[in-house]
Amino acid sequence: MNVLPSEKELTDEQVTALRASDNQDQIVLGVAGGGKTVIAIYRSIMLSNSSLFEPKRVLILTYNDAIHSFIRGNVKQQANDTDNVDVNTVYTYFKELVNTCRPTQELKNLNEHEYQFLQSANNRYDDYVHNRSPYNKRGYNYYPEATAMDKNVVNKMLDELIDEAKKEHPDNNIWKKDQMSYKDIKLAIRDEINWMQDNEIPYNDEAAYLNADRIGRSSFNLGNKGGIQRKLVYDIYYQYYEKRDSYRTDRGVSKIFDYNDVYRLVKYLDIPENQKYDYVIVDEVQDLSPVMFEALNQIRKRDGNTYFTLLGDLSQNIFGRRMSWKKLGLQVNRGNSHRIKHNYRNTYEISKLGKDFLDYCKLHYSSDVESASYKETESTFIEPELSTKHSYQPYAVNYSKSDYIVRFLNRAVKANEDSLIICRNDRDKREITNLLKQNDIAFKDEYGKDDDEDDGTANVYVLGMNKIKGLQFPNVLFYCIDSMPSYYCRDEILNMDSTVKFEMLNDEEANRFYAQEYVGITRSENMLMLVYRNPQTINLLKEIGSDSIRYIQ
């Protein structure tokens, strides 16, 4: 389990951020291992007790379930009265608002299903306020709550629309991208639609997309603004929302949004003032999209007396999202911007290797790092300062040497230390869990679900990349560092064994890939093993961190 340091153990730069003014927004940018989540926990408690006369309500929002469980448990443990501090994930919090708040009078840019759902919200709101069950004797929900569509259903729906578009417009240049197969193009169009949702492009406003500034897509250039390639993508986007309008599931559950666009509906809600908070703390803010920030702005009190504390690190932006403080409506200045430069979590050897990966990416893929989104303020990208505590060098081993992997994990179990195994995709997860089963090593594939009662024994966790942000473990095994991450689309960047051809990465892909490497490496407090699949990967590791890694031959 992650152990929270006492407030007395915090450093000067952590205390400065923790004790920052409570009457304006605060931005805390820090390196991995800098203690940003610790600051979020203690600051929430401090802010909830900041008034002598009335308690202040604080909301902490996280990006994933694992860190949500960690923060919630520690707030409960550290505070005498936790009634004033609520902890939730960003998605769950806003989904609950959509399901429990009445709509405003202005309902534009909605499809018919969304419109009808929000119009029926008065009945759901009354049920919610009076704690009445909306179900009849047969279990049918008269006023169903909405939940997100399954991602696989969404992808299938989009793929069918893309296939139809190709049949109708076979000569469109969008199908003629160099070094991109049809499969690559389909996945790139999906990614473009995600971008449209992230940036709140209305599905029924063609001009908003055709005239939008679009950067960072060197591998999938859609030509000039207003061109036929953009028009085709917009048509697919529009048809997706129209087709989704007819989608239903059994027992009255509504599927009016997917995971990317629930936040779009928040601006149509009349959120009661007594449900709003005095302070909102957002951890891992670099992973939030512009539409999420727009939703956050909707939960400020009308008198403006809701203040945000945003904590993050752009080096850990594993989803490839660009962010701009100015576009988010925030003024960054010396008075409300704080930097955590020192890595307190990792050993010198591990923090140096993480920094080596960042430096390699900046040296070889500089254009995107130097883009306007990074240069907008000097406070976005922070150069990590290395830890001063020393321990073992990180190990690198080929996945075929399973006996070394087992020995690494068994040593941790015998020492009663928790371990984290990071997997990039389902194939790797199946492979490593089979190895664990064969060697009678117990493991969990969720963090925080059943850990409220710690029995004192060591645990081995097998988690995907999107579930590890903010967590730390004494031992980390990264398996396999050169496998294809789930978001990659271009066949040309993959070897026959589905490992990455590093020399074929463009700037955007490289920044996302090396950010993931950095995040994975810096989860380890003490012992780290990097497992690689392709023997050629060892050449890259030697180029990046020749003096930082111990190679097992």
XYZ file of C-alpha atoms in Angstrom:
553
model
C 0.000 0.000 0.000
C 1.084 3.605 -0.589
C 2.042 5.228 2.729
C 1.244 8.900 3.293
C 4.041 10.909 4.944
C 3.065 13.015 7.935
C 2.564 16.736 7.405
C 5.684 17.370 9.499
C 7.737 15.436 6.930
C 6.804 17.717 4.034
C 9.544 19.843 2.480
C 9.582 23.630 2.176
C 8.418 23.645 -1.466
C 5.586 21.229 -0.629
C 4.499 23.287 2.385
C 4.523 26.477 0.306
C 2.110 24.914 -2.171
C 0.008 23.387 0.612
C -0.353 26.704 2.486
C -1.001 28.839 -0.613
C -3.742 31.461 -0.445
C -7.292 30.133 -0.149
C -8.955 33.079 -1.931
C -7.701 32.510 -5.495
C -7.063 29.659 -7.901
C -3.759 27.847 -7.371
C -1.666 25.848 -9.841
C 0.867 23.313 -8.572
C 3.135 21.826 -11.220
C 5.595 19.205 -10.096
C 7.751 16.365 -11.313
C 6.805 12.712 -10.845
C 7.519 11.764 -7.247
C 7.234 15.358 -6.072
C 4.331 14.684 -3.716
C 1.508 16.449 -5.591
C -1.116 13.952 -4.408
C 0.105 14.337 -0.819
C -0.350 18.101 -1.169
C -3.883 17.546 -2.511
C -4.821 15.435 0.526
C -3.470 17.792 3.180
C -4.695 20.908 1.360
C -8.247 19.521 1.204
C -8.234 19.075 4.984
C -6.732 22.517 5.538
C -9.272 24.228 3.274
C -12.222 22.434 4.876
C -11.166 23.922 8.217
C -10.210 27.361 6.885
C -13.186 29.133 8.466
C -13.784 29.450 12.209
C -17.500 30.068 11.776
C -18.680 27.673 9.080
C -17.138 24.581 7.526
C -16.023 24.845 3.907
C -16.966 22.167 1.405
C -14.124 20.680 -0.641
C -14.253 18.409 -3.693
C -11.221 16.400 -4.853
C -11.414 15.090 -8.416
C -9.081 12.428 -9.781
C -8.682 10.907 -13.227
C -8.645 7.214 -12.309
C -10.214 4.913 -9.715
C -6.940 3.790 -8.162
C -5.731 7.196 -7.007
C -9.324 8.054 -6.047
C -9.304 5.143 -3.580
C -5.901 6.162 -2.204
C -6.939 9.798 -1.635
C -10.324 8.917 -0.173
C -8.778 6.469 2.297
C -6.124 8.919 3.449
C -8.531 11.856 3.792
C -10.706 9.619 5.963
C -7.689 8.614 8.039
C -6.129 12.070 8.430
C -9.200 14.253 9.024
C -11.334 14.257 12.150
C -14.425 15.197 10.137
C -14.547 14.092 6.506
C -18.136 15.136 5.861
C -16.900 18.324 4.215
C -14.403 16.653 1.855
C -15.783 14.616 -1.047
C -13.553 12.562 -3.353
C -14.655 11.373 -6.781
C -13.378 10.641 -10.270
C -13.990 13.326 -12.874
C -16.220 11.084 -14.993
C -18.352 9.739 -12.118
C -18.878 13.182 -10.601
C -20.153 14.740 -13.813
C -22.207 11.683 -14.739
C -23.997 12.013 -11.387
C -24.683 15.698 -12.076
C -26.229 14.853 -15.448
C -28.458 12.295 -13.770
C -29.577 14.371 -10.779
C -29.825 18.024 -11.913
C -32.638 19.783 -13.732
C -31.785 21.297 -17.118
C -31.648 24.984 -17.919
C -34.123 26.484 -20.360
C -31.519 26.641 -23.141
C -31.084 23.234 -24.805
C -29.174 23.754 -28.044
C -26.892 21.408 -29.998
C -28.544 18.277 -28.620
C -29.883 15.323 -30.535
C -33.446 14.169 -29.888
C -32.545 11.485 -27.346
C -30.347 13.850 -25.313
C -33.045 16.523 -25.422
C -35.776 14.155 -24.193
C -33.526 12.789 -21.470
C -32.729 16.224 -20.062
C -36.367 17.310 -20.386
C -37.418 14.374 -18.181
C -34.869 15.382 -15.551
C -37.485 17.058 -13.332
C -38.959 13.648 -12.485
C -35.520 12.158 -11.835
C -34.617 15.177 -9.700
C -37.725 14.764 -7.542
C -36.968 11.060 -7.076
C -33.401 11.917 -6.122
C -34.371 14.648 -3.625
C -37.098 12.583 -1.976
C -35.097 9.324 -2.131
C -37.903 7.590 -4.046
C -37.326 4.536 -6.182
C -38.103 5.175 -9.861
C -38.677 1.437 -10.492
C -42.012 -0.321 -10.830
C -42.713 -3.855 -9.590
C -41.204 -5.383 -12.745
C -37.961 -3.519 -12.286
C -38.529 -1.060 -15.126
C -37.114 2.414 -14.604
C -39.644 5.093 -15.545
C -36.988 7.824 -15.455
C -33.797 5.974 -16.337
C -30.368 7.226 -15.434
C -27.835 7.621 -18.214
C -24.509 5.894 -18.415
C -21.762 5.769 -21.010
C -21.860 3.489 -24.025
C -19.372 0.653 -24.029
C -16.178 1.657 -25.840
C -16.284 -1.439 -28.049
C -19.819 -0.563 -29.162
C -18.716 2.981 -29.948
C -15.748 1.763 -32.002
C -17.893 -0.707 -33.933
C -20.443 2.004 -34.683
C -17.739 4.373 -35.932
C -16.050 1.689 -38.026
C -19.344 0.932 -39.780
C -19.858 4.615 -40.561
C -16.296 4.919 -41.877
C -16.833 1.880 -44.124
C -20.001 3.473 -45.494
C -18.182 6.770 -46.106
C -15.440 4.995 -48.057
C -18.004 3.329 -50.303
C -19.788 6.632 -50.942
C -16.615 8.723 -51.422
C -13.909 6.347 -52.716
C -11.913 9.140 -54.400
C -11.528 11.328 -51.325
C -7.841 11.944 -50.548
C -8.401 10.919 -46.946
C -8.005 7.281 -48.071
C -4.660 7.997 -49.750
C -2.321 8.751 -46.866
C 1.319 7.766 -47.286
C 2.454 4.932 -45.015
C -1.057 4.436 -43.649
C -3.190 1.354 -44.218
C -7.001 1.493 -44.246
C -6.955 0.184 -40.675
C -4.592 3.023 -39.722
C -6.894 5.588 -41.309
C -9.966 4.248 -39.519
C -8.238 4.494 -36.165
C -6.972 7.982 -37.015
C -10.528 9.115 -37.829
C -11.691 7.717 -34.493
C -8.936 9.711 -32.804
C -10.002 12.832 -34.694
C -13.562 12.391 -33.442
C -12.223 12.060 -29.894
C -10.401 15.360 -30.447
C -13.632 16.981 -31.617
C -15.392 15.795 -28.472
C -12.487 16.864 -26.230
C -12.649 20.352 -27.742
C -16.458 20.582 -27.647
C -17.032 20.809 -31.379
C -20.865 20.636 -31.702
C -21.998 17.653 -33.733
C -24.488 19.853 -35.591
C -22.172 22.795 -36.331
C -20.152 21.939 -39.425
C -18.448 25.346 -39.635
C -17.020 25.023 -36.111
C -14.966 22.010 -37.187
C -14.151 23.086 -40.745
C -12.641 26.347 -39.456
C -11.003 24.993 -36.290
C -7.251 25.351 -35.831
C -5.822 21.836 -35.833
C -2.171 21.139 -35.006
C -0.174 18.096 -33.995
C -1.469 15.670 -36.658
C 1.579 15.319 -38.883
C 0.798 11.651 -39.565
C -2.824 12.347 -40.528
C -3.012 15.723 -42.243
C -6.562 16.606 -43.320
C -5.592 19.441 -45.631
C -6.854 23.011 -45.589
C -9.663 24.348 -43.474
C -13.003 23.743 -45.136
C -11.559 21.043 -47.415
C -13.307 17.870 -48.516
C -11.304 15.673 -46.136
C -12.508 17.639 -43.130
C -16.049 17.609 -44.479
C -15.994 13.832 -44.727
C -14.779 13.479 -41.123
C -17.461 15.895 -39.964
C -20.154 13.886 -41.796
C -19.030 10.745 -39.937
C -19.097 12.700 -36.666
C -22.643 13.951 -37.341
C -23.922 10.533 -38.383
C -22.410 8.971 -35.261
C -24.525 11.204 -33.012
C -27.619 10.603 -35.090
C -27.079 6.841 -35.073
C -26.327 6.846 -31.367
C -29.646 8.583 -30.788
C -31.462 5.310 -31.472
C -29.233 3.172 -29.261
C -30.874 1.703 -26.138
C -30.200 -1.046 -23.655
C -32.507 -3.203 -21.589
C -34.312 -2.280 -18.380
C -34.578 1.403 -19.150
C -30.896 2.352 -18.975
C -30.149 5.304 -21.278
C -26.965 5.465 -23.343
C -27.016 9.119 -24.352
C -23.273 9.751 -24.194
C -19.917 8.019 -24.415
C -17.007 8.463 -22.024
C -15.615 11.404 -24.004
C -18.653 13.658 -24.217
C -20.629 13.438 -20.969
C -18.941 16.713 -19.980
C -20.578 18.502 -22.906
C -24.002 18.076 -21.258
C -23.009 19.790 -18.007
C -23.510 23.294 -19.416
C -27.201 22.484 -19.903
C -27.705 21.790 -16.184
C -29.126 24.090 -13.533
C -26.814 22.999 -10.732
C -28.206 24.089 -7.342
C -25.928 26.480 -5.496
C -26.077 24.323 -2.365
C -24.536 21.435 -4.339
C -21.529 23.520 -5.346
C -18.270 23.562 -3.455
C -16.116 26.265 -1.903
C -12.954 24.587 -3.175
C -12.248 22.105 -5.960
C -8.923 20.256 -6.103
C -8.008 18.439 -9.335
C -5.182 15.903 -9.339
C -3.327 14.922 -12.560
C -4.757 17.981 -14.284
C -2.611 17.389 -17.389
C -4.925 14.531 -18.408
C -8.051 16.667 -18.540
C -9.401 17.857 -21.894
C -10.741 21.378 -22.668
C -14.364 20.174 -22.468
C -13.652 18.780 -18.989
C -12.376 22.183 -17.914
C -15.467 23.825 -19.359
C -17.523 21.456 -17.208
C -15.416 22.405 -14.179
C -16.167 26.073 -14.766
C -19.887 25.246 -14.608
C -19.574 24.127 -10.981
C -18.197 27.422 -9.723
C -20.581 29.347 -7.505
C -22.381 32.226 -9.208
C -20.690 34.742 -6.899
C -17.300 33.392 -7.991
C -16.427 32.073 -4.542
C -15.272 28.663 -5.730
C -11.509 28.341 -5.996
C -9.557 25.659 -7.827
C -6.289 24.007 -6.901
C -4.909 22.229 -9.971
C -2.007 19.788 -9.616
C -0.146 18.133 -12.468
C 2.931 17.539 -14.594
C 2.942 17.891 -18.394
C 5.748 15.334 -18.599
C 3.157 12.738 -17.541
C 0.608 13.611 -20.234
C 0.117 9.999 -21.340
C -2.997 10.713 -23.413
C -1.274 13.186 -25.718
C -3.660 16.025 -24.856
C -2.465 19.576 -25.288
C -3.395 22.132 -22.678
C -3.352 25.893 -22.454
C -3.872 27.764 -19.184
C -5.183 30.780 -21.078
C -7.824 28.766 -22.926
C -8.868 27.224 -19.627
C -9.629 30.684 -18.254
C -6.757 30.679 -15.761
C -4.196 33.403 -15.185
C -0.785 31.939 -14.353
C 1.469 34.231 -12.330
C 4.112 33.972 -9.645
C 1.533 34.498 -6.932
C -0.572 31.452 -7.730
C 1.849 29.133 -9.548
C 4.034 26.735 -7.597
C 6.761 24.358 -8.752
C 7.808 21.101 -7.162
C 11.165 20.319 -8.767
C 12.605 17.651 -6.516
C 11.791 13.952 -6.845
C 11.199 12.586 -3.331
C 9.774 9.185 -4.302
C 12.440 7.477 -6.364
C 16.058 6.604 -5.746
C 18.771 8.498 -7.601
C 19.181 5.602 -10.036
C 15.470 5.460 -10.929
C 14.934 9.220 -11.101
C 17.990 9.540 -13.361
C 16.641 6.899 -15.738
C 13.278 8.684 -15.898
C 15.040 11.945 -16.662
C 17.149 10.187 -19.316
C 13.934 9.180 -21.128
C 12.618 12.741 -21.027
C 15.927 14.177 -22.233
C 16.101 11.638 -25.071
C 12.617 12.579 -26.231
C 13.373 16.315 -26.133
C 16.654 15.799 -28.037
C 15.268 13.601 -30.821
C 11.655 14.832 -31.040
C 11.905 18.516 -30.261
C 9.272 20.175 -32.454
C 6.202 19.149 -30.460
C 7.870 19.787 -27.096
C 8.666 23.298 -28.277
C 5.147 23.887 -29.612
C 3.019 26.819 -28.550
C 1.135 24.781 -25.967
C 4.384 24.185 -24.094
C 5.863 27.635 -24.640
C 2.740 29.514 -23.583
C 4.075 29.922 -20.058
C 7.450 29.180 -18.576
C 5.782 27.248 -15.769
C 4.472 24.305 -17.770
C 7.464 22.018 -18.277
C 9.630 21.389 -15.219
C 13.126 19.963 -15.326
C 13.312 17.246 -12.649
C 15.906 17.471 -9.897
C 17.329 14.040 -9.088
C 16.832 12.256 -5.800
C 19.747 12.063 -3.404
C 19.009 8.613 -1.958
C 20.751 5.676 -3.594
C 19.783 2.048 -4.116
C 19.950 -0.635 -6.831
C 20.319 0.120 -10.512
C 17.217 -0.695 -12.574
C 17.399 -4.066 -14.337
C 16.658 -4.755 -18.004
C 15.805 -8.289 -19.108
C 14.275 -9.983 -22.148
C 10.773 -11.366 -21.632
C 12.020 -14.873 -22.494
C 14.042 -14.985 -19.249
C 10.960 -15.633 -17.146
C 12.970 -17.112 -14.263
C 14.479 -13.663 -13.545
C 11.008 -12.111 -13.593
C 9.727 -14.677 -11.112
C 12.760 -14.210 -8.846
C 12.267 -10.441 -8.872
C 8.643 -10.802 -7.734
C 9.282 -13.558 -5.216
C 11.999 -11.483 -3.546
C 9.428 -8.710 -2.996
C 6.826 -11.147 -1.640
C 9.327 -12.624 0.821
C 10.312 -9.116 1.908
C 6.590 -8.362 2.420
C 6.731 -5.513 -0.128
C 4.030 -4.613 -2.626
C 4.821 -4.869 -6.340
C 3.323 -3.290 -9.444
C 3.399 -4.913 -12.876
C 2.654 -2.442 -15.699
C 1.235 -3.745 -18.981
C 0.745 -1.799 -22.190
C -1.871 -4.053 -23.789
C -4.092 -7.102 -23.237
C -1.644 -9.552 -24.808
C 1.075 -8.630 -22.344
C -1.382 -8.788 -19.460
C -2.473 -12.303 -20.427
C 1.146 -13.376 -20.798
C 2.346 -12.092 -17.444
C -0.721 -13.279 -15.505
C -0.269 -16.782 -16.930
C 3.322 -16.703 -15.704
C 2.160 -15.629 -12.248
C -0.403 -18.426 -12.097
C 2.165 -21.021 -13.179
C 4.435 -19.950 -10.334
C 1.710 -19.626 -7.671
C 2.161 -15.860 -7.304
C -1.137 -14.304 -6.217
C -2.058 -11.021 -7.900
C -4.801 -8.422 -8.228
C -5.865 -6.611 -11.393
C -7.547 -3.721 -9.557
C -6.071 -1.286 -7.060
C -8.080 0.136 -4.180
C -11.206 -1.994 -4.648
C -10.693 -4.304 -1.680
C -7.737 -2.694 0.048
C -9.630 -0.768 2.723
C -8.815 -3.570 5.153
C -5.102 -4.211 4.790
C -4.109 -7.600 6.209
C -0.421 -6.671 6.234
C 0.640 -9.081 3.492
C 2.389 -8.074 0.279
C 0.319 -7.645 -2.864
C 1.209 -7.936 -6.533
C -0.877 -5.670 -8.807
C -1.166 -6.036 -12.579
C -2.409 -2.722 -14.004
C -2.662 -0.960 -17.329
C -0.942 2.335 -18.057
C -4.085 4.410 -17.531
C -4.544 3.079 -13.975
C -1.145 3.822 -12.434
C -1.009 7.635 -12.354
C -0.303 8.956 -8.871
C 0.558 5.547 -7.422
C 3.897 4.350 -6.037
C 5.256 0.937 -5.099
C 8.504 -0.380 -3.586
C 8.911 -2.675 -6.613
C 7.863 -2.117 -10.230
C 8.113 -4.494 -13.172
C 7.407 -2.766 -16.529
C 6.233 -5.488 -18.935
C 6.949 -5.027 -21.870
C 8.333 -1.549 -22.441
C 8.538 -1.916 -26.235
C 5.107 -3.448 -26.847
C 2.451 -1.698 -28.859
C 0.411 0.610 -26.607
C -3.326 0.288 -27.147
C -3.701 3.744 -28.730
C -1.214 3.270 -31.611
C -2.686 2.986 -35.083
C -0.017 3.102 -37.775
C 1.131 -0.328 -38.999
C 4.408 1.244 -40.178
C 5.635 1.839 -36.622
C 5.270 -1.833 -35.656
C 7.592 -4.784 -36.048
C 6.329 -8.278 -36.821
C 6.103 -9.031 -33.092
C 3.995 -5.869 -32.523
C 6.819 -4.039 -30.811
C 7.454 -0.412 -31.659
C 9.825 0.708 -34.396
C 11.228 3.634 -32.464
C 12.879 5.178 -35.518
C 9.446 5.445 -37.215
C 7.739 7.446 -34.463
C 6.659 10.944 -35.387
C 6.847 13.773 -32.835
C 3.320 13.328 -31.515
C 3.638 9.562 -31.109
C 7.069 9.852 -29.507
C 5.987 12.411 -26.934
C 3.108 10.197 -25.874
C 5.222 7.026 -25.848
C 8.113 8.439 -23.819
C 5.699 10.119 -21.408
C 4.341 6.654 -20.684
C 7.855 5.296 -20.178
C 8.562 8.141 -17.763
C 5.351 7.557 -15.801
C 5.952 3.816 -15.549
C 9.579 4.160 -14.434
C 8.801 6.746 -11.770
C 6.158 4.575 -10.042
C 9.009 2.682 -8.364
C 10.356 3.728 -4.987
C 13.256 1.312 -4.823
C 13.458 -1.651 -7.243
C 12.734 -1.501 -10.981
C 12.862 -4.125 -13.718
C 12.314 -3.223 -17.380
C 11.229 -6.175 -19.508
C 11.635 -5.877 -23.272
C 10.322 -8.139 -26.022
C 12.418 -7.301 -29.081
C 16.187 -7.923 -28.643
C 16.849 -4.744 -30.651
C 15.259 -2.663 -27.884
C 18.369 -3.109 -25.782
C 20.208 -0.821 -28.219
C 17.706 1.965 -27.508
C 18.005 1.428 -23.753
C 21.788 1.664 -23.966
C 21.503 4.854 -25.998
C 19.064 6.412 -23.501
C 20.566 5.283 -20.202
C 23.796 3.425 -20.781
C 25.040 4.076 -17.251
C 21.633 3.870 -15.538
C 20.643 0.261 -16.274
C 22.015 -3.141 -15.329
C 21.487 -5.571 -18.218
C 20.734 -9.243 -17.574
C 22.108 -11.269 -20.485
